XYZ file of C-alpha atoms in Angstrom:
563
model
C 0.000 0.000 0.000
C 1.408 3.432 -0.962
C 2.246 6.032 1.681
C -0.538 8.337 0.506
C -3.098 5.502 0.673
C -1.931 4.633 4.233
C -2.553 8.236 5.374
C -6.029 8.257 3.787
C -6.902 4.924 5.436
C -5.713 6.200 8.846
C -7.772 9.375 8.491
C -10.890 7.330 7.631
C -10.328 5.135 10.703
C -10.034 8.190 12.966
C -13.230 9.699 11.538
C -15.045 6.405 12.012
C -13.910 6.181 15.637
C -15.186 9.715 16.291
C -18.606 8.787 14.881
C -18.695 5.560 16.908
C -17.891 7.372 20.169
C -20.336 10.168 19.345
C -23.119 7.660 18.678
C -22.505 5.944 21.985
C -22.406 9.234 23.895
C -18.748 8.734 24.778
C -16.077 11.227 23.758
C -12.319 11.025 23.824
C -10.823 13.848 25.889
C -7.247 14.938 25.391
C -5.760 17.116 28.125
C -4.523 20.255 26.398
C -2.661 21.723 29.394
C 1.048 21.012 29.775
C 2.159 20.870 33.408
C 5.914 21.536 33.702
C 8.099 19.191 35.706
C 10.225 21.965 37.237
C 9.743 25.572 38.306
C 12.170 28.383 39.112
C 11.292 30.364 42.224
C 12.910 33.741 42.894
C 14.073 33.881 46.515
C 15.996 37.159 46.279
C 15.826 39.703 43.469
C 15.691 43.444 42.784
C 15.378 45.284 46.137
C 15.958 42.090 48.163
C 19.125 41.106 46.273
C 21.911 40.326 48.781
C 25.579 41.232 48.601
C 26.374 37.862 50.171
C 24.588 34.765 51.468
C 25.556 31.573 53.269
C 24.824 28.063 52.030
C 25.463 24.556 53.329
C 24.232 20.966 53.179
C 24.346 17.997 55.514
C 27.252 16.327 53.693
C 28.735 18.921 51.381
C 27.742 20.829 48.260
C 28.009 20.252 44.534
C 28.709 23.371 42.478
C 28.037 23.543 38.790
C 27.416 25.563 35.674
C 23.681 26.017 35.170
C 22.260 26.793 31.729
C 18.809 26.230 30.191
C 17.727 24.176 33.204
C 20.719 21.824 32.941
C 23.313 21.426 35.692
C 26.909 20.586 34.742
C 28.954 19.682 37.863
C 32.312 21.429 38.271
C 33.208 20.879 41.953
C 32.174 19.049 45.143
C 33.213 20.869 48.302
C 32.619 20.802 52.031
C 32.497 18.451 54.946
C 29.553 17.624 57.180
C 27.530 20.787 57.679
C 30.306 23.070 56.410
C 29.010 26.485 55.400
C 30.150 28.559 52.429
C 29.636 32.224 51.608
C 28.652 33.297 48.113
C 29.185 36.994 47.339
C 29.338 39.386 44.438
C 32.653 40.081 42.771
C 32.274 43.840 43.086
C 33.389 46.872 45.068
C 33.131 45.858 48.724
C 34.259 47.351 52.008
C 34.595 45.356 55.222
C 34.366 47.247 58.508
C 32.783 46.962 61.928
C 29.383 47.288 60.226
C 30.006 44.140 58.155
C 30.419 43.730 54.402
C 28.889 46.427 52.212
C 28.945 47.373 48.564
C 30.127 50.843 47.575
C 30.338 52.898 44.412
C 33.835 53.544 43.004
C 32.621 56.939 41.748
C 31.273 58.178 45.107
C 32.615 61.543 46.248
C 33.471 60.141 49.678
C 35.006 56.702 50.064
C 33.906 54.543 53.031
C 36.489 53.527 55.622
C 37.505 49.890 55.987
C 39.215 47.153 53.999
C 38.267 47.408 50.334
C 38.249 44.783 47.597
C 37.292 45.113 43.955
C 36.546 43.272 40.681
C 39.980 43.656 39.014
C 42.102 40.487 38.853
C 45.192 39.045 37.210
C 44.969 35.813 35.246
C 48.108 33.687 35.580
C 48.679 31.348 32.624
C 45.954 29.736 30.547
C 43.163 27.147 30.848
C 43.634 24.039 32.977
C 42.174 20.548 32.755
C 40.176 20.451 35.993
C 39.715 21.960 39.451
C 42.307 19.728 41.109
C 45.008 21.043 38.789
C 43.837 24.649 39.381
C 43.854 24.177 43.168
C 47.364 22.698 43.068
C 48.698 25.541 40.929
C 47.055 28.174 43.158
C 48.647 26.578 46.245
C 52.081 26.593 44.619
C 51.714 30.286 43.778
C 50.565 31.066 47.339
C 53.762 29.458 48.596
C 55.620 32.028 46.493
C 53.677 34.916 48.055
C 51.026 35.427 45.357
C 47.362 35.745 46.444
C 46.156 33.105 43.963
C 42.917 31.105 43.802
C 41.041 28.772 41.389
C 38.613 30.253 38.881
C 35.978 28.635 36.702
C 35.092 30.846 33.741
C 33.863 28.240 31.261
C 37.203 26.491 31.961
C 39.452 26.172 35.006
C 42.069 28.874 35.457
C 44.080 30.568 38.223
C 43.739 34.256 39.048
C 45.209 36.507 41.704
C 43.998 39.522 43.670
C 40.775 41.494 44.196
C 41.913 44.960 43.178
C 39.803 48.142 43.255
C 41.238 49.644 40.070
C 43.406 48.874 37.045
C 46.429 50.875 38.204
C 46.644 48.974 41.502
C 46.331 45.662 39.645
C 49.009 46.682 37.128
C 51.339 47.767 39.932
C 50.964 44.340 41.582
C 51.690 42.622 38.279
C 54.988 44.486 37.986
C 56.078 44.463 41.642
C 54.711 41.187 43.058
C 53.360 38.700 40.512
C 55.783 38.939 37.586
C 58.946 38.465 39.701
C 57.443 35.337 41.345
C 55.353 33.757 38.567
C 58.262 33.040 36.252
C 57.419 32.789 32.562
C 53.628 32.585 33.065
C 51.513 34.853 30.845
C 49.832 37.543 32.975
C 46.506 39.047 31.846
C 44.683 41.939 33.515
C 40.999 41.020 34.111
C 38.776 44.098 34.144
C 35.066 44.311 35.014
C 32.580 44.915 32.172
C 31.558 48.319 33.591
C 32.402 50.556 36.525
C 29.630 53.168 36.378
C 27.406 53.607 39.386
C 24.233 51.529 39.064
C 25.669 49.231 36.401
C 27.168 45.800 37.004
C 30.809 45.999 38.005
C 31.171 42.314 37.206
C 29.010 39.337 36.346
C 31.084 37.073 38.556
C 30.492 35.608 42.014
C 32.960 34.348 44.600
C 32.561 31.200 46.708
C 34.392 31.380 50.036
C 35.008 28.928 52.849
C 33.735 29.900 56.302
C 37.306 30.985 57.088
C 37.060 33.664 54.408
C 39.505 31.950 52.051
C 38.446 31.781 48.396
C 37.221 28.356 47.318
C 36.841 29.539 43.716
C 35.538 32.400 41.608
C 32.771 31.684 39.082
C 32.072 33.513 35.858
C 30.886 32.718 32.345
C 31.196 34.278 28.922
C 28.430 31.969 27.677
C 25.598 33.143 29.932
C 25.779 30.233 32.359
C 24.944 30.821 36.031
C 26.395 29.327 39.202
C 24.346 26.327 40.309
C 24.523 24.850 43.806
C 22.890 21.692 45.152
C 23.440 19.155 47.886
C 26.154 16.635 47.020
C 25.019 13.118 46.126
C 26.088 11.822 49.563
C 23.232 13.825 51.094
C 20.251 11.505 51.480
C 17.780 14.411 51.624
C 19.369 16.561 48.862
C 18.384 19.659 50.847
C 20.464 22.842 51.091
C 20.318 25.517 53.760
C 20.425 29.050 52.370
C 20.845 31.609 55.155
C 18.179 30.493 57.679
C 15.891 28.461 55.393
C 16.210 25.033 53.814
C 15.304 24.236 50.219
C 14.995 21.233 47.943
C 16.507 21.200 44.483
C 19.088 23.583 43.066
C 20.065 27.145 43.923
C 20.933 29.297 40.894
C 22.849 32.562 41.266
C 22.754 35.260 38.589
C 23.866 38.861 38.470
C 21.512 40.992 36.392
C 21.739 44.719 35.742
C 18.559 45.600 37.617
C 18.555 42.628 39.991
C 22.066 42.164 41.344
C 22.276 39.455 42.603
C 19.331 37.188 41.843
C 19.005 33.948 43.822
C 16.626 31.309 42.425
C 15.465 27.926 43.691
C 14.851 25.415 40.876
C 12.920 22.322 41.939
C 10.059 20.101 40.817
C 6.574 21.582 40.749
C 5.374 19.108 43.384
C 8.296 19.940 45.690
C 7.419 23.619 45.369
C 3.799 22.880 46.269
C 4.838 20.868 49.355
C 5.693 24.236 50.924
C 3.137 26.506 49.220
C 0.080 24.523 50.336
C 0.707 24.727 54.112
C 1.994 28.310 53.838
C -1.259 29.335 52.182
C -3.918 27.283 54.005
C -2.186 25.747 57.056
C -0.357 22.433 57.090
C -2.768 20.684 59.456
C -5.957 21.532 57.550
C -8.282 18.626 56.593
C -6.991 16.405 53.788
C -9.595 17.424 51.192
C -8.974 21.138 51.876
C -5.253 20.553 51.406
C -5.942 18.770 48.116
C -8.159 21.649 46.942
C -5.399 24.113 47.819
C -2.810 21.947 46.043
C -4.816 21.918 42.801
C -5.585 25.642 43.008
C -1.924 26.468 43.720
C -0.720 24.192 40.915
C -3.165 25.835 38.514
C -1.996 29.292 39.551
C 1.655 28.290 39.120
C 1.174 26.810 35.641
C -1.033 29.697 34.497
C 1.521 32.285 35.664
C 4.671 30.296 34.902
C 6.432 33.167 33.101
C 5.398 35.992 35.447
C 9.007 36.919 36.304
C 10.721 35.685 33.162
C 12.450 39.068 32.803
C 14.584 38.053 35.802
C 15.096 34.508 34.531
C 12.766 32.764 36.962
C 9.096 31.805 36.888
C 7.440 32.844 40.151
C 8.493 34.807 43.229
C 8.388 33.414 46.765
C 6.054 36.043 48.262
C 2.282 36.465 48.261
C 2.667 38.571 45.112
C 2.772 35.099 43.532
C 2.284 32.373 46.168
C 3.884 32.118 49.613
C 6.864 29.747 49.457
C 9.197 29.328 52.438
C 11.051 26.104 51.712
C 11.281 22.756 53.460
C 10.585 23.919 56.994
C 6.976 24.799 56.101
C 6.227 21.371 54.673
C 4.092 18.871 56.567
C 3.475 15.196 55.940
C -0.159 16.098 55.259
C 0.705 18.731 52.643
C 3.101 16.353 50.872
C 0.405 13.666 50.751
C -2.136 16.148 49.355
C 0.213 17.302 46.612
C 1.193 13.777 45.621
C -2.436 12.607 45.635
C -3.338 15.342 43.120
C -0.197 15.202 40.970
C -0.793 16.838 37.594
C -4.339 17.965 38.452
C -5.324 21.476 37.345
C -8.546 23.485 37.008
C -9.827 24.372 33.550
C -12.772 26.274 32.091
C -13.714 25.422 28.508
C -10.382 23.672 28.094
C -8.228 26.552 29.352
C -6.456 27.017 32.666
C -8.334 29.323 35.009
C -6.967 32.142 37.124
C -7.245 30.160 40.349
C -7.514 33.081 42.748
C -8.015 32.290 46.418
C -8.133 34.173 49.699
C -8.588 33.735 53.455
C -12.161 34.588 54.490
C -15.303 36.104 52.961
C -17.797 36.527 55.779
C -20.433 34.302 54.163
C -20.343 34.963 50.427
C -17.654 35.299 47.765
C -17.625 38.164 45.265
C -18.051 38.589 41.508
C -14.711 39.352 39.860
C -15.912 42.607 38.249
C -16.740 44.070 41.685
C -13.101 43.744 42.750
C -11.091 43.891 39.526
C -11.848 45.113 36.028
C -13.459 42.275 34.110
C -16.280 39.822 34.535
C -14.941 36.254 34.560
C -17.496 33.484 34.049
C -15.987 31.080 36.586
C -15.354 33.737 39.259
C -18.947 34.268 40.359
C -20.275 35.180 43.786
C -21.466 32.059 45.651
C -22.895 31.411 49.098
C -20.341 30.207 51.609
C -22.043 28.810 54.719
C -19.152 26.628 55.881
C -16.884 29.174 57.551
C -16.303 28.602 61.253
C -17.523 31.439 63.438
C -14.228 31.088 65.303
C -12.165 31.812 62.199
C -9.531 34.410 63.149
C -10.187 36.567 60.083
C -13.991 36.517 60.247
C -14.544 39.740 62.212
C -12.289 42.762 62.375
C -12.281 46.446 63.275
C -10.030 49.232 62.025
C -10.063 52.714 63.563
C -8.717 55.815 61.802
C -8.576 59.410 62.894
C -9.610 62.046 60.370
C -5.969 63.170 60.342
C -4.774 59.654 59.477
C -7.196 59.447 56.545
C -6.053 62.896 55.415
C -2.473 61.616 55.368
C -3.460 58.448 53.483
C -4.411 60.703 50.585
C -1.312 62.864 50.905
C -3.234 65.817 52.247
C -4.670 66.514 48.781
C -8.263 66.454 50.040
C -7.621 68.844 52.903
C -9.302 68.192 56.247
C -11.599 65.171 56.011
C -15.323 65.883 56.293
C -16.775 62.425 55.602
C -16.035 58.891 54.388
C -19.104 57.150 52.997
C -19.929 53.900 51.230
C -22.052 55.066 48.272
C -22.453 51.776 46.406
C -22.442 48.103 47.384
C -22.447 44.834 45.451
C -25.241 42.300 45.730
C -23.037 40.445 48.218
C -22.890 43.551 50.403
C -19.337 44.695 49.735
C -18.332 48.305 49.297
C -17.647 48.914 45.600
C -17.735 52.708 45.771
C -16.566 54.904 48.629
C -16.480 58.700 48.562
C -13.974 60.520 50.759
C -14.808 64.236 51.095
C -12.486 66.940 52.335
C -12.269 70.713 52.515
C -10.218 70.775 49.293
C -12.108 68.218 47.250
C -13.306 64.624 47.159
C -12.000 61.238 46.075
C -14.125 58.378 44.742
C -12.723 54.926 45.409
C -13.983 52.011 43.354
C -13.859 48.240 43.617
C -10.683 46.860 45.212
C -9.392 50.335 46.079
C -12.241 50.544 48.622
C -10.066 48.121 50.597
C -6.495 48.813 49.540
C -6.638 52.625 49.813
C -6.878 52.305 53.599
C -3.910 49.936 54.003
C -3.669 46.499 55.584
C -5.881 47.377 58.565
C -8.953 47.227 56.299
C -8.967 43.528 55.499
C -11.853 43.286 53.028
C -14.498 45.275 51.171
C -17.227 43.900 53.424
C -17.547 46.649 56.020
C -19.608 49.511 57.409
C -18.174 52.777 58.712
C -19.178 54.279 62.049
C -18.009 57.729 63.142
C -17.965 59.498 66.487
C -20.843 61.616 65.144
C -22.777 58.700 63.651
C -24.454 55.428 64.548
C -25.874 52.288 62.947
C -29.452 53.102 61.927
C -32.328 51.261 60.275
C -33.116 51.843 56.631
C -36.693 51.861 55.323
C -36.505 48.115 54.693
C -35.376 47.597 58.323
C -31.824 46.668 57.316
C -28.938 47.927 59.444
C -27.065 50.774 57.761
C -24.667 53.533 58.679
C -26.332 56.828 59.525
C -23.999 59.084 57.570
C -26.127 62.173 57.184
C -23.694 64.972 56.303
C -24.874 66.582 53.064
C -28.028 64.447 52.883
C -31.388 65.984 52.081
C -34.391 65.482 54.344
C -37.999 66.576 54.129
C -38.955 68.936 56.959
C -41.979 71.079 57.718
C -40.168 73.861 55.892
C -39.513 71.721 52.832
C -36.388 69.999 51.467
C -33.301 70.727 53.565
C -29.591 69.799 53.326
C -28.156 68.578 56.628
C -25.044 70.200 58.091
C -23.861 67.993 60.962
C -21.664 70.788 62.294
C -24.819 72.738 63.178
C -27.837 70.439 63.141
C -29.190 68.305 65.977
C -30.094 64.998 64.300
C -31.976 62.013 65.753
C -32.201 58.616 64.094
C -33.847 55.274 64.803
C -30.975 52.937 65.662
C -30.621 49.331 64.524
C -31.903 48.331 67.971
C -35.130 50.302 67.411
C -34.295 53.091 69.836
C -34.167 56.778 68.953
C -30.628 58.150 69.197
C -29.363 61.706 68.934
C -26.236 62.115 66.819
C -23.473 64.250 68.288
C -23.038 67.584 66.532
C -19.805 68.192 64.616
C -17.532 66.875 61.887
C -16.288 63.304 62.624
C -12.872 62.978 64.217
C -12.701 59.159 64.048
C -13.877 56.561 61.528
C -14.353 52.966 62.625
C -14.506 50.314 59.913
C -16.418 47.260 61.167
C -15.870 44.376 58.786
C -15.930 40.687 57.994
C -13.583 38.473 56.023
C -10.049 38.941 54.756
C -8.776 39.293 51.208
C -10.248 40.099 47.814
C -13.073 37.521 48.191
C -12.828 36.244 44.582
C -12.472 32.517 43.925
C -11.804 29.864 46.568
C -12.167 30.903 50.166
C -9.691 28.901 52.249
C -11.713 28.977 55.475
C -14.705 27.797 53.450
C -12.642 24.985 51.908
C -11.679 23.862 55.419
C -15.328 23.978 56.506
C -16.496 22.013 53.467
C -13.812 19.369 54.051
C -14.942 19.004 57.663
C -18.489 18.595 56.353
C -17.361 15.627 54.243
C -17.014 17.322 50.853
C -14.298 16.145 48.434
C -11.646 18.441 47.021
C -13.387 18.301 43.635
C -16.691 19.390 45.213
C -14.876 22.208 47.006
C -13.233 23.500 43.838
C -16.384 23.243 41.733
C -18.320 25.139 44.405
C -15.988 28.135 44.438
C -15.083 28.130 40.725
C -18.289 28.060 38.685
C -18.565 25.641 35.748
C -14.989 24.359 35.854
C -13.442 20.938 35.298
C -10.651 19.254 37.270
C -8.336 17.395 34.926
């Protein structure tokens, strides 16, 4: 049979199978979502980038050249529990205040012992680290400050000089007379301007401060560090926290230096799940959190690709704190749901989640910009009344609110919820002052007041107001400044600085409001977070009520599939 005929026959068979399955009501489903095996988590970057960090493992460390997710070993160092320091190869000063970076162009130089990114290469490339270490030791015996270097090949360099003239002087006065016929090459940093990388290299030091080796690459490789194969757990300790997988160190122009943890997706989730929902939560709640967190990770896998990692370790992505946050229960939940993600019409969802909602979640468009079909407001009767985030109170003075808006509104006259969602959350708040007013909408009704206001589900009580009854007998805030009322003399605008006002309180009693402009504003609220998607306290309550993780997820995310 010819090749063309074979293809036609195969196509006919496929079409026939589709008709057969369709006739029987059964359809083949092919999972369209690719779940990556590994993820790269940014531990330190941009403003959190360190000058130096410590790293160790139970039975030594394996250092390597890391490129495109591949680790090429170059050295195994360290004894049991031995710690190493990894620092930038840059302009550093050591004093009583510790090790700090400084600018070589600053008008005033700091006091202390200074080192810099200028070096002298002695000879050429060597076969391996052992040969480089031996050569460096021989040169040290001659009085040359030599050390091994891996810059795409093993070499030996000397010195950490702050400028080219000092390095050149040492070549002539110290190195050349002692190094014999070796070729000497001045190594200069790529740039010396303030705010620009002085070098792309990093230095690995023993705890004693002696240089183990210097790492650099002309090919774009980064320094990779992982526990040596003798370590049964393959866990490294970076500063005070322990991590699985590999640590990758890069120096980037606007994130110097960037420290990344590369590990499997499941290993990442071992820590994320308990950090987000609590490691001792019921099993089905942990599974629901694992699937939601996995979905979020896969959906946002390139969020920080500009800094050569996938996700950060903070709540800006998902909270990730390494091995010490893991629990046996969270590991079991992650493994039991391996590969499971949440989809809507075949596409990954934005699996948003939060702490507490006070009884009902919120429609996405009442918090953020767009309406999302699977992020609909749903009843949530499962939250424990003892949940720590259920009820809260935040008190502000008028002066504090004035300062929140930078004084642009002048002295604050009133803060009023002017529009609510069907679920009862504030979706429009007007702040009035002597110099103008500000209208807050959607999520800004929460975030504009800082972390003390935990959700959009609140009422505001002032020292000149009370909780009153509306015409439908629902409790509401009696904010009457500027309101119009019908009096015997006709329609009148209320001025609370002058008027004596009485209202029927929520308890049915008549109350007289104090005269004057409010000096304090008390936000009385329920829930914590944006209230869109899966509520973690509700997931815990549903699990305790016997619901499965699939039932939990399908309750909070409308019309989705778990696949």
